[in-house]
Short mmCIF file of C-alpha atoms in Angstrom, two decimals:
data_model
loop_
_atom_site.label_atom_id
_atom_site.label_comp_id
_atom_site.label_asym_id
_atom_site.label_seq_id
_atom_site.Cartn_x
_atom_site.Cartn_y
_atom_site.Cartn_z
CA ALA A 1 -8.74 -17.03 1.31
CA GLN A 2 -7.64 -13.69 -0.05
CA LYS A 3 -8.35 -10.78 2.26
CA ILE A 4 -8.84 -8.39 -0.68
CA THR A 5 -9.96 -9.40 -4.16
CA GLN A 6 -9.84 -7.17 -7.19
CA THR A 7 -11.20 -9.08 -10.16
CA GLN A 8 -10.49 -6.52 -12.89
CA PRO A 9 -6.85 -6.65 -14.01
CA GLY A 10 -7.51 -3.83 -16.47
CA MET A 11 -10.24 -1.31 -17.20
CA PHE A 12 -10.76 1.27 -19.91
CA VAL A 13 -12.89 4.37 -19.64
CA GLN A 14 -13.61 7.25 -21.95
CA GLU A 15 -12.46 10.64 -20.75
CA LYS A 16 -15.18 12.48 -18.79
CA GLU A 17 -17.10 9.26 -18.14
CA ALA A 18 -17.49 7.55 -14.77
CA VAL A 19 -15.88 4.20 -13.95
CA THR A 20 -16.29 1.69 -11.14
CA LEU A 21 -13.39 -0.39 -9.88
CA ASP A 22 -14.42 -3.47 -7.95
CA CYS A 23 -13.15 -4.63 -4.58
CA THR A 24 -14.40 -7.35 -2.27
CA TYR A 25 -12.96 -8.17 1.11
CA ASP A 26 -12.99 -11.02 3.57
CA THR A 27 -12.88 -10.56 7.32
CA SER A 28 -14.72 -11.79 10.39
CA ASP A 29 -13.63 -8.82 12.47
CA PRO A 30 -16.44 -6.28 12.93
CA SER A 31 -13.95 -3.42 13.03
CA TYR A 32 -11.99 -2.75 9.88
CA GLY A 33 -11.03 0.01 7.50
CA LEU A 34 -11.00 0.03 3.73
CA PHE A 35 -8.66 2.16 1.62
CA TRP A 36 -8.09 2.93 -2.02
CA TYR A 37 -4.68 3.97 -3.31
CA LYS A 38 -3.59 5.13 -6.75
CA GLN A 39 -0.20 4.18 -8.11
CA PRO A 40 0.86 6.08 -11.23
CA SER A 41 3.79 4.99 -13.33
CA SER A 42 6.10 6.96 -11.04
CA GLY A 43 5.50 4.27 -8.43
CA GLU A 44 4.31 6.30 -5.47
CA MET A 45 1.18 5.08 -3.67
CA ILE A 46 -1.26 7.95 -3.35
CA PHE A 47 -4.04 7.72 -0.77
CA LEU A 48 -7.46 8.41 -2.27
CA ILE A 49 -10.26 7.51 0.11
CA TYR A 50 -11.08 5.69 3.35
CA GLN A 51 -14.19 3.90 4.62
CA GLY A 52 -14.57 2.65 8.17
CA SER A 53 -16.68 -0.41 8.88
CA TYR A 54 -18.94 1.54 11.21
CA ASP A 55 -19.39 4.51 8.91
CA GLN A 56 -23.03 4.96 8.04
CA GLN A 57 -22.48 6.87 4.84
CA ASN A 58 -20.39 6.14 1.79
CA ALA A 59 -17.12 8.06 1.77
CA THR A 60 -16.56 10.74 -0.85
CA GLU A 61 -13.47 12.76 -1.75
CA GLY A 62 -13.90 15.06 -4.71
CA ARG A 63 -14.37 12.90 -7.81
CA TYR A 64 -13.84 9.71 -5.80
CA SER A 65 -16.59 7.91 -3.96
CA LEU A 66 -16.68 4.54 -2.30
CA ASN A 67 -19.73 2.34 -2.85
CA PHE A 68 -19.70 0.47 0.46
CA GLN A 69 -22.00 -2.55 0.60
CA LYS A 70 -21.30 -4.16 3.94
CA ALA A 71 -23.54 -7.19 3.55
CA ARG A 72 -21.86 -8.04 0.26
CA LYS A 73 -18.41 -7.17 1.65
CA SER A 74 -17.71 -4.94 -1.27
CA ALA A 75 -16.05 -1.53 -1.42
CA ASN A 76 -16.05 -0.40 -5.01
CA LEU A 77 -14.33 2.82 -6.03
CA VAL A 78 -16.25 5.14 -8.32
CA ILE A 79 -14.34 7.78 -10.24
CA SER A 80 -16.54 10.39 -11.84
CA ALA A 81 -15.64 12.57 -14.82
CA SER A 82 -12.48 10.62 -15.63
CA GLN A 83 -9.38 12.54 -16.61
CA LEU A 84 -6.31 11.44 -18.54
CA GLY A 85 -4.31 11.80 -15.34
CA ASP A 86 -6.44 9.12 -13.72
CA SER A 87 -4.65 6.46 -15.77
CA ALA A 88 -2.80 4.39 -13.16
CA MET A 89 -2.93 1.25 -11.05
CA TYR A 90 -5.55 1.31 -8.32
CA PHE A 91 -5.23 -0.79 -5.18
CA CYS A 92 -7.87 -1.63 -2.62
CA ALA A 93 -6.57 -2.34 0.89
CA MET A 94 -7.96 -3.33 4.26
CA ARG A 95 -6.85 -2.76 7.82
CA GLU A 96 -8.35 -5.53 9.91
CA GLY A 97 -9.28 -4.92 13.52
CA ARG A 98 -8.48 -2.07 15.87
CA GLY A 99 -4.85 -1.22 16.27
CA ALA A 100 -3.83 -3.43 13.35
CA ASN A 101 -0.32 -2.88 12.18
CA ASN A 102 -0.52 -3.45 8.47
CA LEU A 103 -2.70 -3.23 5.39
CA PHE A 104 -3.73 -6.15 3.19
CA PHE A 105 -3.66 -5.20 -0.47
CA GLY A 106 -5.40 -6.54 -3.54
CA THR A 107 -3.55 -7.20 -6.78
CA GLY A 108 -4.75 -3.96 -8.32
CA THR A 109 -6.64 -2.75 -11.38
CA ARG A 110 -4.92 -0.90 -14.18
CA LEU A 111 -7.16 1.93 -15.36
CA THR A 112 -6.61 3.50 -18.75
CA VAL A 113 -8.47 6.67 -19.64
CA ILE A 114 -9.03 7.06 -23.36
CA PRO A 115 -9.12 10.58 -24.81
CA GLY B 1 8.68 18.43 0.80
CA ALA B 2 6.65 17.12 3.71
CA GLY B 3 6.07 13.60 2.39
CA VAL B 4 7.78 10.28 3.04
CA SER B 5 11.16 10.10 1.32
CA GLN B 6 13.16 7.04 0.39
CA SER B 7 16.65 6.48 -0.90
CA PRO B 8 18.04 5.34 -3.17
CA SER B 9 15.30 5.43 -5.78
CA ASN B 10 17.00 2.61 -7.67
CA LYS B 11 19.52 0.03 -6.54
CA VAL B 12 21.19 -2.62 -8.67
CA THR B 13 23.29 -5.16 -6.85
CA GLU B 14 24.89 -8.52 -7.41
CA LYS B 15 23.57 -11.68 -5.87
CA GLY B 16 25.10 -12.26 -2.45
CA LYS B 17 25.74 -8.61 -1.64
CA ASP B 18 24.12 -6.74 1.24
CA VAL B 19 21.93 -3.69 0.61
CA GLU B 20 20.53 -0.93 2.80
CA LEU B 21 17.37 0.99 1.97
CA ARG B 22 16.48 4.18 3.79
CA CYS B 23 13.14 5.72 4.73
CA ASP B 24 12.50 9.14 6.19
CA PRO B 25 8.89 9.36 7.42
CA ILE B 26 6.64 12.37 7.60
CA SER B 27 7.71 14.58 10.48
CA GLY B 28 5.71 13.79 13.59
CA HIS B 29 4.49 10.42 12.40
CA THR B 30 5.14 7.78 15.02
CA ALA B 31 4.28 4.69 12.99
CA LEU B 32 6.45 3.43 10.13
CA TYR B 33 5.83 0.49 7.81
CA TRP B 34 7.84 -1.35 5.18
CA TYR B 35 6.16 -3.17 2.31
CA ARG B 36 7.45 -5.05 -0.72
CA GLN B 37 5.85 -4.97 -4.15
CA SER B 38 6.94 -7.63 -6.59
CA LEU B 39 6.33 -7.15 -10.30
CA GLY B 40 2.61 -7.11 -11.09
CA GLN B 41 1.64 -7.83 -7.51
CA GLY B 42 0.02 -5.98 -4.64
CA LEU B 43 1.95 -4.90 -1.60
CA GLU B 44 3.27 -7.39 0.94
CA PHE B 45 3.74 -6.22 4.54
CA LEU B 46 7.24 -6.64 5.94
CA ILE B 47 7.70 -4.84 9.25
CA TYR B 48 6.14 -2.14 11.42
CA PHE B 49 7.55 0.28 13.99
CA GLN B 50 5.55 2.26 16.52
CA GLY B 51 7.40 4.65 18.79
CA ASN B 52 9.72 2.84 21.16
CA SER B 53 7.75 -0.41 21.11
CA ALA B 54 9.24 -3.62 19.81
CA PRO B 55 8.70 -3.81 16.04
CA ASP B 56 6.23 -6.18 14.45
CA LYS B 57 8.47 -8.33 12.26
CA SER B 58 5.80 -10.85 11.31
CA GLY B 59 6.04 -10.08 7.59
CA LEU B 60 9.78 -10.46 7.11
CA PRO B 61 10.29 -13.32 4.61
CA SER B 62 13.58 -14.61 6.02
CA ASP B 63 16.30 -13.86 8.54
CA ARG B 64 18.27 -12.14 5.78
CA PHE B 65 15.88 -9.22 6.21
CA SER B 66 16.15 -6.82 9.12
CA ALA B 67 15.20 -3.25 9.86
CA GLU B 68 15.90 -0.65 12.46
CA ARG B 69 14.54 2.74 13.30
CA THR B 70 16.83 5.22 14.95
CA GLY B 71 15.54 7.93 17.22
CA GLY B 72 11.96 7.16 16.31
CA SER B 73 12.41 8.68 12.87
CA VAL B 74 14.57 7.38 10.03
CA SER B 75 14.43 3.66 9.26
CA THR B 76 16.83 1.40 7.41
CA LEU B 77 15.82 -1.90 5.84
CA THR B 78 18.78 -4.23 5.36
CA ILE B 79 18.82 -7.27 3.12
CA GLN B 80 21.82 -9.53 3.57
CA ARG B 81 23.16 -11.92 0.96
CA THR B 82 20.64 -10.74 -1.61
CA GLN B 83 18.93 -13.26 -3.89
CA GLN B 84 17.30 -12.69 -7.27
CA GLU B 85 13.87 -13.21 -5.74
CA ASP B 86 14.50 -10.15 -3.56
CA SER B 87 14.13 -7.98 -6.67
CA ALA B 88 11.10 -5.78 -6.06
CA VAL B 89 10.04 -2.28 -5.15
CA TYR B 90 10.37 -1.62 -1.43
CA LEU B 91 7.86 0.92 -0.17
CA CYS B 92 7.88 2.72 3.12
CA ALA B 93 4.82 4.33 4.72
CA SER B 94 4.15 6.32 7.84
CA SER B 95 1.08 7.26 9.84
CA SER B 96 0.42 9.48 12.79
CA LEU B 97 -1.39 6.93 14.93
CA ALA B 98 -0.65 3.25 14.82
CA GLY B 99 -3.48 1.29 13.30
CA GLN B 100 -5.85 4.22 13.46
CA ASP B 101 -4.73 6.47 10.70
CA THR B 102 -4.09 6.54 7.01
CA GLN B 103 -0.69 5.34 5.84
CA TYR B 104 1.16 7.68 3.51
CA PHE B 105 3.69 6.11 1.20
CA GLY B 106 7.05 7.14 -0.14
CA PRO B 107 8.13 6.76 -3.78
CA GLY B 108 9.81 3.43 -3.14
CA THR B 109 13.19 1.92 -3.89
CA ARG B 110 13.41 -0.35 -6.90
CA LEU B 111 15.88 -3.14 -6.08
CA THR B 112 17.30 -5.30 -8.83
CA VAL B 113 19.45 -8.27 -7.91
CA LEU B 114 21.51 -9.59 -10.81
#
């Protein structure tokens, strides 16, 4: 089974609107971390937001928030007030267990912001 | 800049040649990771270094791939006898604490094997 599933290959959003990018994960380890990265056309992976499995509150970073639903094993990214510069690929990733050495990535969602 | 740097940014080589890709992590970061991103795909873990410990090579796809990290800083990923399926973007990341901290990525090296 896939560790990280992103079911939206592409999404469109109107500038200044909010958009939700979906991510579900699969793990039996009670300790894990969830990450979202943005990859613009330049190719660099830019860290956006992190949610730990034991965190009681949803993570927020500026216009980014993570809708963490532990029972559903989902970690959706919400981008508020979309900007043209938000157009990029977005990857959800998971670090499984304490001291894990690597991240498992989803296949990504391409977000296009329409002016 | 203070970020992860990688060189070259682009590399075109002929099938069967060896290539070396370089990664310079963020100063002070002890953990270094290599990932591969094939066209239209997510990232695939290759190898991980933490301080002076033996590297975790569990993600290397074949024995043609190897990596070293000198002096706990700069890392080189070597691909011997390149094949067309090796064409991908190779991304390096570093973090300050192994497994406990966010990984910060470099801009990647786009490798094309003709």
